[in-house]
Coordinates of C-alpha atoms in Angstrom, one line a residue:
M1 CA 117.5 121.9 -24.8
I2 CA 118.2 119.4 -22.0
T3 CA 121.5 118.1 -21.2
H4 CA 122.1 115.0 -19.0
E5 CA 125.1 113.8 -17.6
H6 CA 124.5 110.1 -17.6
T7 CA 124.9 107.9 -20.9
A8 CA 122.9 105.0 -19.8
A9 CA 119.3 104.7 -19.6
P10 CA 117.8 104.2 -15.9
P11 CA 116.3 101.1 -14.8
S12 CA 112.7 100.2 -16.4
P13 CA 110.0 101.8 -14.6
T14 CA 108.3 100.1 -11.6
A15 CA 105.0 102.2 -11.6
G16 CA 102.4 102.8 -14.3
Q17 CA 103.0 99.8 -16.1
G18 CA 100.3 99.8 -18.7
L19 CA 98.0 97.0 -19.9
H20 CA 100.2 94.1 -20.9
D21 CA 99.1 92.5 -24.2
P22 CA 95.4 93.4 -24.4
G23 CA 93.9 91.7 -27.2
W24 CA 93.4 93.6 -30.6
P25 CA 89.9 94.9 -30.2
E26 CA 90.6 96.1 -26.6
A27 CA 93.5 97.9 -27.6
R28 CA 91.7 99.9 -30.1
R29 CA 88.9 100.9 -27.7
L30 CA 91.7 101.8 -24.9
A31 CA 93.4 104.1 -27.2
H32 CA 90.0 105.5 -27.9
E33 CA 88.8 105.7 -24.4
C34 CA 92.1 107.4 -22.8
T35 CA 91.3 110.8 -24.0
G36 CA 88.4 113.1 -24.7
P37 CA 88.1 116.0 -27.5
L38 CA 90.5 118.9 -27.5
P39 CA 89.3 122.2 -26.8
P40 CA 87.6 124.0 -29.9
T41 CA 89.4 126.5 -31.4
R42 CA 88.7 129.4 -33.8
F43 CA 89.4 129.6 -37.5
P44 CA 88.7 132.2 -39.9
L45 CA 86.1 131.3 -42.7
H46 CA 88.8 130.9 -45.3
E47 CA 90.6 128.3 -43.3
A48 CA 87.9 126.4 -42.0
A49 CA 87.0 123.9 -44.8
G50 CA 87.1 120.3 -44.0
R51 CA 87.1 121.0 -40.4
T52 CA 84.1 119.8 -37.7
L53 CA 82.1 122.4 -36.4
A54 CA 82.1 122.8 -32.6
R55 CA 79.5 125.3 -32.2
A56 CA 76.4 125.6 -34.6
V57 CA 76.4 128.6 -36.8
T58 CA 73.1 130.8 -36.4
A59 CA 72.1 133.7 -38.3
L60 CA 73.2 137.0 -36.7
Q61 CA 70.3 138.7 -38.6
D62 CA 67.2 138.2 -40.7
L63 CA 68.4 136.7 -44.3
P64 CA 68.4 138.5 -46.1
H65 CA 68.1 141.3 -43.6
Y66 CA 66.5 143.9 -46.0
A67 CA 63.7 143.6 -48.4
S68 CA 65.1 143.8 -51.9
S69 CA 64.3 143.6 -55.3
A70 CA 64.2 140.2 -57.3
M71 CA 64.7 141.9 -60.8
D72 CA 65.7 144.8 -62.6
G73 CA 63.0 147.1 -63.2
W74 CA 61.2 150.1 -61.1
A75 CA 60.0 149.5 -57.4
V76 CA 56.3 151.4 -57.5
N77 CA 53.6 152.2 -55.1
G78 CA 50.2 151.2 -55.8
A79 CA 48.5 151.4 -59.2
G80 CA 50.1 153.0 -62.5
P81 CA 50.9 155.0 -64.2
W82 CA 53.4 156.0 -62.0
R83 CA 55.7 159.2 -61.4
L84 CA 59.2 158.7 -61.5
V85 CA 61.2 159.9 -58.6
P86 CA 65.0 159.8 -57.8
P87 CA 66.2 156.2 -56.2
G88 CA 66.3 156.2 -52.5
Q89 CA 63.5 158.3 -51.8
P90 CA 60.5 156.8 -50.0
L91 CA 57.6 156.1 -52.7
A92 CA 54.2 157.6 -52.2
P93 CA 51.1 156.3 -53.7
G94 CA 51.7 156.3 -57.5
G95 CA 55.5 156.7 -57.4
A96 CA 58.1 154.6 -58.8
A97 CA 61.9 154.6 -58.9
V98 CA 64.6 152.6 -60.8
I99 CA 65.8 149.5 -59.0
A100 CA 68.3 146.7 -59.8
T101 CA 68.4 143.1 -58.7
G102 CA 69.0 143.0 -55.6
G103 CA 68.5 146.4 -54.6
L104 CA 67.1 147.8 -51.1
V105 CA 63.3 148.6 -51.9
P106 CA 62.4 152.1 -50.8
Q107 CA 60.2 152.7 -48.1
G108 CA 56.5 152.5 -49.2
T109 CA 57.0 149.8 -52.0
T110 CA 54.2 147.7 -52.6
A111 CA 55.7 145.7 -55.7
V112 CA 58.3 145.7 -58.5
V113 CA 57.7 146.1 -62.1
R114 CA 60.2 144.1 -64.3
K115 CA 62.3 146.1 -66.8
E116 CA 60.6 144.2 -69.9
R117 CA 57.2 145.1 -68.6
G118 CA 57.6 148.7 -68.3
I119 CA 57.9 152.0 -70.4
V120 CA 59.0 155.5 -69.3
T121 CA 57.4 158.3 -71.1
D122 CA 58.2 162.1 -70.5
A123 CA 55.4 164.5 -71.2
G124 CA 56.5 168.1 -70.4
G125 CA 59.5 167.0 -68.2
N126 CA 57.4 164.9 -66.0
P127 CA 58.8 161.3 -66.5
S128 CA 56.3 158.5 -66.0
L129 CA 56.3 154.8 -66.0
E130 CA 53.5 152.9 -67.7
L131 CA 53.0 149.0 -68.1
T132 CA 54.1 147.9 -71.9
D133 CA 50.7 146.1 -72.1
G134 CA 48.7 149.2 -71.5
G135 CA 47.3 147.9 -68.2
T136 CA 46.6 150.6 -65.7
G137 CA 46.1 148.0 -62.6
A138 CA 48.5 147.7 -59.9
P139 CA 50.8 144.7 -60.0
R140 CA 50.2 141.9 -57.5
P141 CA 51.2 143.1 -53.9
G142 CA 54.9 141.8 -53.0
Q143 CA 55.6 141.0 -56.6
D144 CA 59.1 140.4 -57.3
V145 CA 60.0 141.8 -53.9
R146 CA 62.4 139.7 -51.7
P147 CA 61.2 140.3 -48.1
A148 CA 63.6 140.3 -45.5
G149 CA 64.0 136.8 -43.6
T150 CA 62.9 134.7 -46.3
E151 CA 65.9 132.4 -46.0
A152 CA 66.6 132.7 -42.5
L153 CA 65.4 134.4 -39.3
A154 CA 68.0 135.8 -36.8
G155 CA 69.0 133.2 -34.4
E156 CA 68.0 130.3 -36.8
V157 CA 70.5 127.6 -36.8
L158 CA 71.9 127.3 -40.3
V159 CA 75.0 124.7 -40.1
P160 CA 74.7 122.5 -36.7
A161 CA 77.4 121.7 -34.8
G162 CA 79.3 118.5 -35.8
T163 CA 79.3 119.4 -39.4
V164 CA 82.3 118.6 -41.5
L165 CA 82.8 122.0 -43.0
N166 CA 82.4 122.5 -47.0
P167 CA 83.0 125.8 -48.9
A168 CA 79.2 126.0 -49.3
H169 CA 78.8 126.1 -45.6
L170 CA 81.6 128.7 -45.4
A171 CA 79.7 131.2 -47.8
L172 CA 76.5 130.7 -46.1
A173 CA 78.6 131.6 -42.6
A174 CA 79.9 134.7 -44.4
V175 CA 76.2 135.5 -45.7
A176 CA 75.3 135.2 -41.8
G177 CA 77.7 137.6 -40.7
H178 CA 80.4 135.5 -39.4
D179 CA 84.2 136.1 -39.7
H180 CA 85.4 133.3 -37.6
L181 CA 83.9 129.8 -36.8
E182 CA 84.4 127.6 -33.5
V183 CA 85.7 124.2 -34.9
Q184 CA 87.0 121.3 -33.4
A185 CA 90.9 121.0 -33.0
K186 CA 93.0 118.5 -34.6
P187 CA 95.6 116.8 -32.8
V188 CA 99.3 118.2 -33.6
V189 CA 101.5 115.1 -34.1
A190 CA 105.4 115.2 -33.8
V191 CA 107.5 112.4 -35.0
V192 CA 110.8 111.4 -33.6
L193 CA 112.6 109.0 -36.2
T194 CA 115.3 106.9 -34.7
G195 CA 118.2 104.6 -35.9
S196 CA 121.7 105.1 -36.4
E197 CA 121.5 102.7 -39.3
V198 CA 118.8 104.9 -41.1
V199 CA 119.7 106.5 -44.4
T200 CA 117.4 109.2 -46.1
A201 CA 118.8 108.8 -49.9
G202 CA 120.1 106.4 -52.0
V203 CA 120.6 102.8 -52.0
P204 CA 121.6 101.6 -48.4
A205 CA 124.8 99.5 -48.0
P206 CA 124.9 96.2 -46.1
G207 CA 124.0 97.2 -42.0
Q208 CA 122.0 100.2 -43.4
V209 CA 118.4 100.6 -44.1
R210 CA 116.5 103.0 -46.2
D211 CA 114.2 105.3 -44.2
T212 CA 110.5 104.3 -45.0
F213 CA 109.0 106.5 -42.3
G214 CA 109.9 109.9 -43.3
P215 CA 108.2 109.8 -46.8
Q216 CA 104.8 108.5 -45.5
L217 CA 104.1 109.3 -41.8
G218 CA 103.3 113.0 -42.4
T219 CA 100.3 112.2 -45.0
V220 CA 99.1 109.1 -43.2
I221 CA 98.9 111.5 -40.1
G222 CA 97.0 113.9 -42.0
Q223 CA 94.7 111.2 -43.6
L224 CA 93.9 109.8 -39.9
G225 CA 92.9 113.5 -38.8
G226 CA 95.9 114.9 -37.3
I227 CA 98.4 117.6 -38.4
A228 CA 102.0 116.7 -38.8
G229 CA 104.2 118.5 -36.7
Q230 CA 108.0 118.7 -36.3
F231 CA 110.1 115.7 -37.6
T232 CA 113.0 115.0 -35.5
R233 CA 115.8 112.4 -36.1
I234 CA 118.0 111.3 -33.5
G235 CA 120.5 108.5 -32.9
D236 CA 120.1 105.5 -30.3
S237 CA 121.3 107.0 -27.3
F238 CA 118.8 107.4 -24.1
D239 CA 119.7 111.3 -24.1
A240 CA 119.0 112.0 -27.5
W241 CA 115.3 110.0 -26.9
L242 CA 114.9 111.9 -23.6
E243 CA 115.6 115.4 -25.3
A244 CA 113.4 114.9 -28.4
L245 CA 110.4 113.5 -26.4
A246 CA 111.0 116.4 -23.9
D247 CA 111.4 119.1 -26.9
A248 CA 108.3 118.1 -28.5
G249 CA 106.3 119.4 -25.6
T250 CA 107.6 122.9 -25.5
G251 CA 107.1 126.2 -27.4
S252 CA 106.2 126.3 -31.2
N253 CA 107.3 122.5 -31.1
R254 CA 103.9 121.8 -29.0
A255 CA 102.7 118.5 -30.1
D256 CA 99.4 116.7 -28.6
V257 CA 100.9 113.6 -29.7
V258 CA 104.4 112.2 -30.0
I259 CA 105.1 109.1 -32.0
T260 CA 108.5 107.3 -32.1
T261 CA 109.9 104.6 -34.8
G262 CA 111.7 101.8 -33.1
G263 CA 113.1 101.6 -29.7
T264 CA 109.9 99.9 -28.2
G265 CA 111.7 96.1 -27.7
K266 CA 113.4 95.2 -24.3
S267 CA 116.9 95.5 -25.0
G268 CA 119.4 97.7 -23.6
T269 CA 119.1 100.3 -26.8
D270 CA 115.2 100.5 -26.6
H271 CA 114.4 103.5 -24.7
F272 CA 111.0 104.3 -25.3
R273 CA 109.6 103.0 -21.8
N274 CA 112.4 104.5 -20.0
A275 CA 112.4 107.9 -21.5
V276 CA 108.6 107.8 -20.8
A277 CA 109.5 107.3 -17.1
A278 CA 112.0 109.9 -16.8
L279 CA 109.4 112.7 -18.1
G280 CA 107.1 111.1 -15.2
G281 CA 104.7 109.5 -17.8
R282 CA 103.1 106.1 -17.4
L283 CA 102.3 103.3 -19.8
L284 CA 98.6 102.8 -21.1
L285 CA 99.3 99.8 -23.2
D286 CA 102.5 97.9 -23.3
G287 CA 102.5 95.3 -26.3
I288 CA 99.3 94.2 -28.1
A289 CA 98.3 90.6 -29.0
M290 CA 98.6 91.1 -32.8
R291 CA 101.0 90.6 -35.4
P292 CA 102.8 92.3 -36.9
G293 CA 103.1 95.2 -34.5
H294 CA 103.1 93.5 -31.0
P295 CA 105.6 95.8 -29.6
A296 CA 103.5 98.8 -29.8
V297 CA 103.4 101.1 -26.8
L298 CA 101.2 103.8 -26.1
A299 CA 101.8 106.3 -22.9
E300 CA 100.5 109.4 -21.4
L301 CA 103.1 111.9 -20.2
A302 CA 103.1 114.1 -17.2
D303 CA 101.9 117.1 -19.2
G304 CA 99.0 115.2 -20.8
R305 CA 100.7 114.5 -24.2
F306 CA 100.4 111.1 -25.5
A307 CA 103.6 109.3 -27.0
V308 CA 103.0 106.4 -29.2
G309 CA 106.2 103.7 -29.9
L310 CA 105.8 102.3 -33.2
P311 CA 107.7 99.1 -33.7
G312 CA 110.9 99.4 -36.1
N313 CA 109.7 97.3 -39.1
P314 CA 107.5 99.5 -41.4
L315 CA 104.7 97.1 -41.9
A316 CA 104.3 96.6 -38.3
A317 CA 104.6 100.1 -37.5
M318 CA 101.5 100.9 -40.1
M319 CA 99.2 98.2 -38.3
S320 CA 100.2 100.0 -35.1
L321 CA 99.4 103.3 -36.3
A322 CA 95.7 101.8 -37.7
T323 CA 95.2 100.0 -34.3
I324 CA 96.6 102.7 -31.8
V325 CA 96.9 106.0 -33.7
G326 CA 93.6 105.9 -35.7
P327 CA 91.6 105.7 -32.4
L328 CA 93.7 108.1 -30.6
L329 CA 93.5 110.8 -32.9
A330 CA 89.5 110.3 -33.5
A331 CA 89.1 110.8 -29.9
L332 CA 91.3 114.0 -29.6
G333 CA 89.3 115.2 -32.8
G334 CA 86.0 114.9 -31.3
L335 CA 85.3 111.8 -33.4
P336 CA 83.7 108.2 -32.5
L337 CA 85.6 105.0 -32.7
A338 CA 85.0 103.6 -36.3
D339 CA 82.9 100.6 -36.2
L340 CA 84.6 97.5 -37.3
Q341 CA 83.2 96.5 -41.0
Y342 CA 83.0 92.9 -42.1
A343 CA 83.6 91.1 -45.3
V344 CA 83.7 87.6 -46.5
S345 CA 87.0 85.9 -46.2
G346 CA 88.2 84.3 -49.6
S347 CA 90.5 81.8 -48.3
D348 CA 91.3 79.9 -45.2
V349 CA 93.6 81.5 -42.5
G350 CA 94.4 78.9 -39.9
P351 CA 94.4 79.6 -35.9
D352 CA 97.4 81.5 -34.7
G353 CA 99.8 79.4 -32.6
G354 CA 100.6 82.1 -30.1
C355 CA 104.1 82.7 -28.5
G356 CA 105.3 79.8 -26.4
S357 CA 102.6 79.0 -24.1
G358 CA 100.9 82.7 -24.3
P359 CA 97.4 82.9 -26.4
G360 CA 96.9 83.7 -29.8
R361 CA 97.2 86.9 -31.5
T362 CA 95.2 88.8 -34.2
R363 CA 96.8 88.9 -37.5
L364 CA 96.6 92.2 -39.3
I365 CA 96.8 91.1 -43.2
P366 CA 96.9 93.4 -45.9
C367 CA 94.3 92.6 -48.4
R368 CA 92.7 93.0 -51.7
F369 CA 89.0 92.7 -52.6
L370 CA 87.8 90.6 -55.6
S371 CA 83.8 90.1 -56.2
G372 CA 83.3 91.3 -52.5
L373 CA 85.8 88.6 -50.7
A374 CA 88.8 89.6 -49.1
F375 CA 92.2 88.0 -50.0
P376 CA 95.5 88.4 -48.3
V377 CA 98.2 89.8 -50.4
A378 CA 101.8 88.6 -50.6
H379 CA 104.9 90.1 -49.3
T380 CA 103.5 90.9 -45.7
G381 CA 106.4 90.2 -43.3
P382 CA 107.0 92.9 -40.7
G383 CA 109.7 94.5 -42.6
M384 CA 108.0 94.7 -46.0
M385 CA 106.1 97.4 -47.7
R386 CA 105.4 95.8 -51.2
G387 CA 102.1 94.1 -50.4
L388 CA 100.6 97.0 -48.4
A389 CA 101.2 99.4 -51.4
W390 CA 98.6 97.4 -53.3
A391 CA 96.3 96.5 -50.5
E392 CA 92.8 97.9 -50.5
G393 CA 92.2 97.2 -46.7
I394 CA 93.3 95.2 -43.6
M395 CA 92.1 91.8 -42.5
A396 CA 91.9 91.5 -38.6
V397 CA 92.1 87.8 -38.4
P398 CA 91.0 86.6 -34.8
P399 CA 93.1 84.3 -33.0
A400 CA 91.2 81.4 -33.8
G401 CA 91.4 82.3 -37.7
V402 CA 88.7 82.4 -40.2
D403 CA 87.4 79.9 -42.8
S404 CA 86.9 80.8 -46.5
G405 CA 83.4 82.2 -46.6
G406 CA 83.5 83.2 -43.1
Q407 CA 83.3 86.7 -42.0
V408 CA 86.4 88.8 -41.0
P409 CA 86.7 92.3 -39.5
V410 CA 88.5 94.5 -41.9
L411 CA 89.8 98.1 -41.7
P412 CA 90.3 100.6 -44.5
L413 CA 93.7 101.8 -45.2
P414 CA 93.9 105.8 -44.8
W415 CA 94.3 106.2 -48.4
A416 CA 91.9 103.7 -49.6
S417 CA 88.2 102.9 -49.4
L418 CA 86.6 99.8 -48.7
P419 CA 84.1 98.2 -51.3
P420 CA 80.6 99.3 -51.1
K421 CA 78.8 97.5 -48.2
S422 CA 76.5 95.8 -50.8
A423 CA 79.7 93.8 -51.8
R424 CA 80.7 92.9 -48.1
A425 CA 79.0 91.0 -45.4
T426 CA 76.5 93.2 -43.2
G427 CA 76.7 91.4 -40.1
G428 CA 79.4 91.0 -37.5
A429 CA 81.0 87.4 -36.5
P430 CA 81.7 87.1 -32.8
W431 CA 85.3 87.5 -32.0
H432 CA 86.6 84.2 -31.2
A433 CA 89.8 84.0 -29.0

């Protein structure tokens, strides 16, 4: 644990200032391009489902690795009738031995006679096998014998790298002789929940707010490709911030990404930037030209971890997750940045007026789809959750706005699927500032 004598934050950092207020598309790209995939890791087969394969699965030997019977019956050598010998012995010409489906065919086997086609007779204590139809000829060579290597030869690629593993892939890997698979690691994401006014149960009193992040962030992190790590609740002091960010990078609490809630403004009680500076980090993104979610911040700490400061308002935080955290986790997980998809807007959304004399911002608006058209939902203020709860996607309305019938970029929500492409626009409209 870290202790500090001071109780006030140091001055704001003067070095390592991040890209300030980039456009929304640029922020997505930077969040993805600022890092590369985590090193692969080994997982036992039973834990690898849903993971992305980092190294191809090859056959360690021929599959099957021995010639076997395709039927219950008798392994035979040559033409009948055949004299029966105990199982497991080599077969001389005219010999036969009982065999079960999948059984190792004895040396000398030329074919398998199915159980329903043979009959055993015992004349004078010398059991022999004959064909039920009275035939005496030899079965077709190789009949009902599964030769070695019919499924795969040793060294053959069975599952290529980049495959998202399903249970059948794991069974195939087991058949091929593997116990562990090398898969792309998923980033571990710690969460630091801040705010002395936040309550976690019951109806909040005036001046209090109910925690909206605790119930949802762990699930959303998983849906975005991460693994939810430690959740820590702290007050509003700088020391608490510094200790929480540092603690998320040590021992069993080690996280690749730390997400904080609130504290990204620039008042005396907003400590994200100062805590990052105190830990030797640097800002990569300092605000984004979007709303809600403009105060979002992305930083890289001195030890290589990433810290994402989400705004305190819940809808603003979710839009920041979609813009920064989704692309960042994709990059760490070895996945490409998702292409923007487009829908036809069902209503006019005018141009953004900007902030003072600054440029306009991208509006991220939860939406629903009707007959392939995207319509904004109601109740989408920065602190509201009602609209998002019933949304199917996010309209990313460029600063210039969009007319009804025009194309607008849409992002899927982590828990919802966009309509089929046939119900949406197929081309991308230029991004108008």
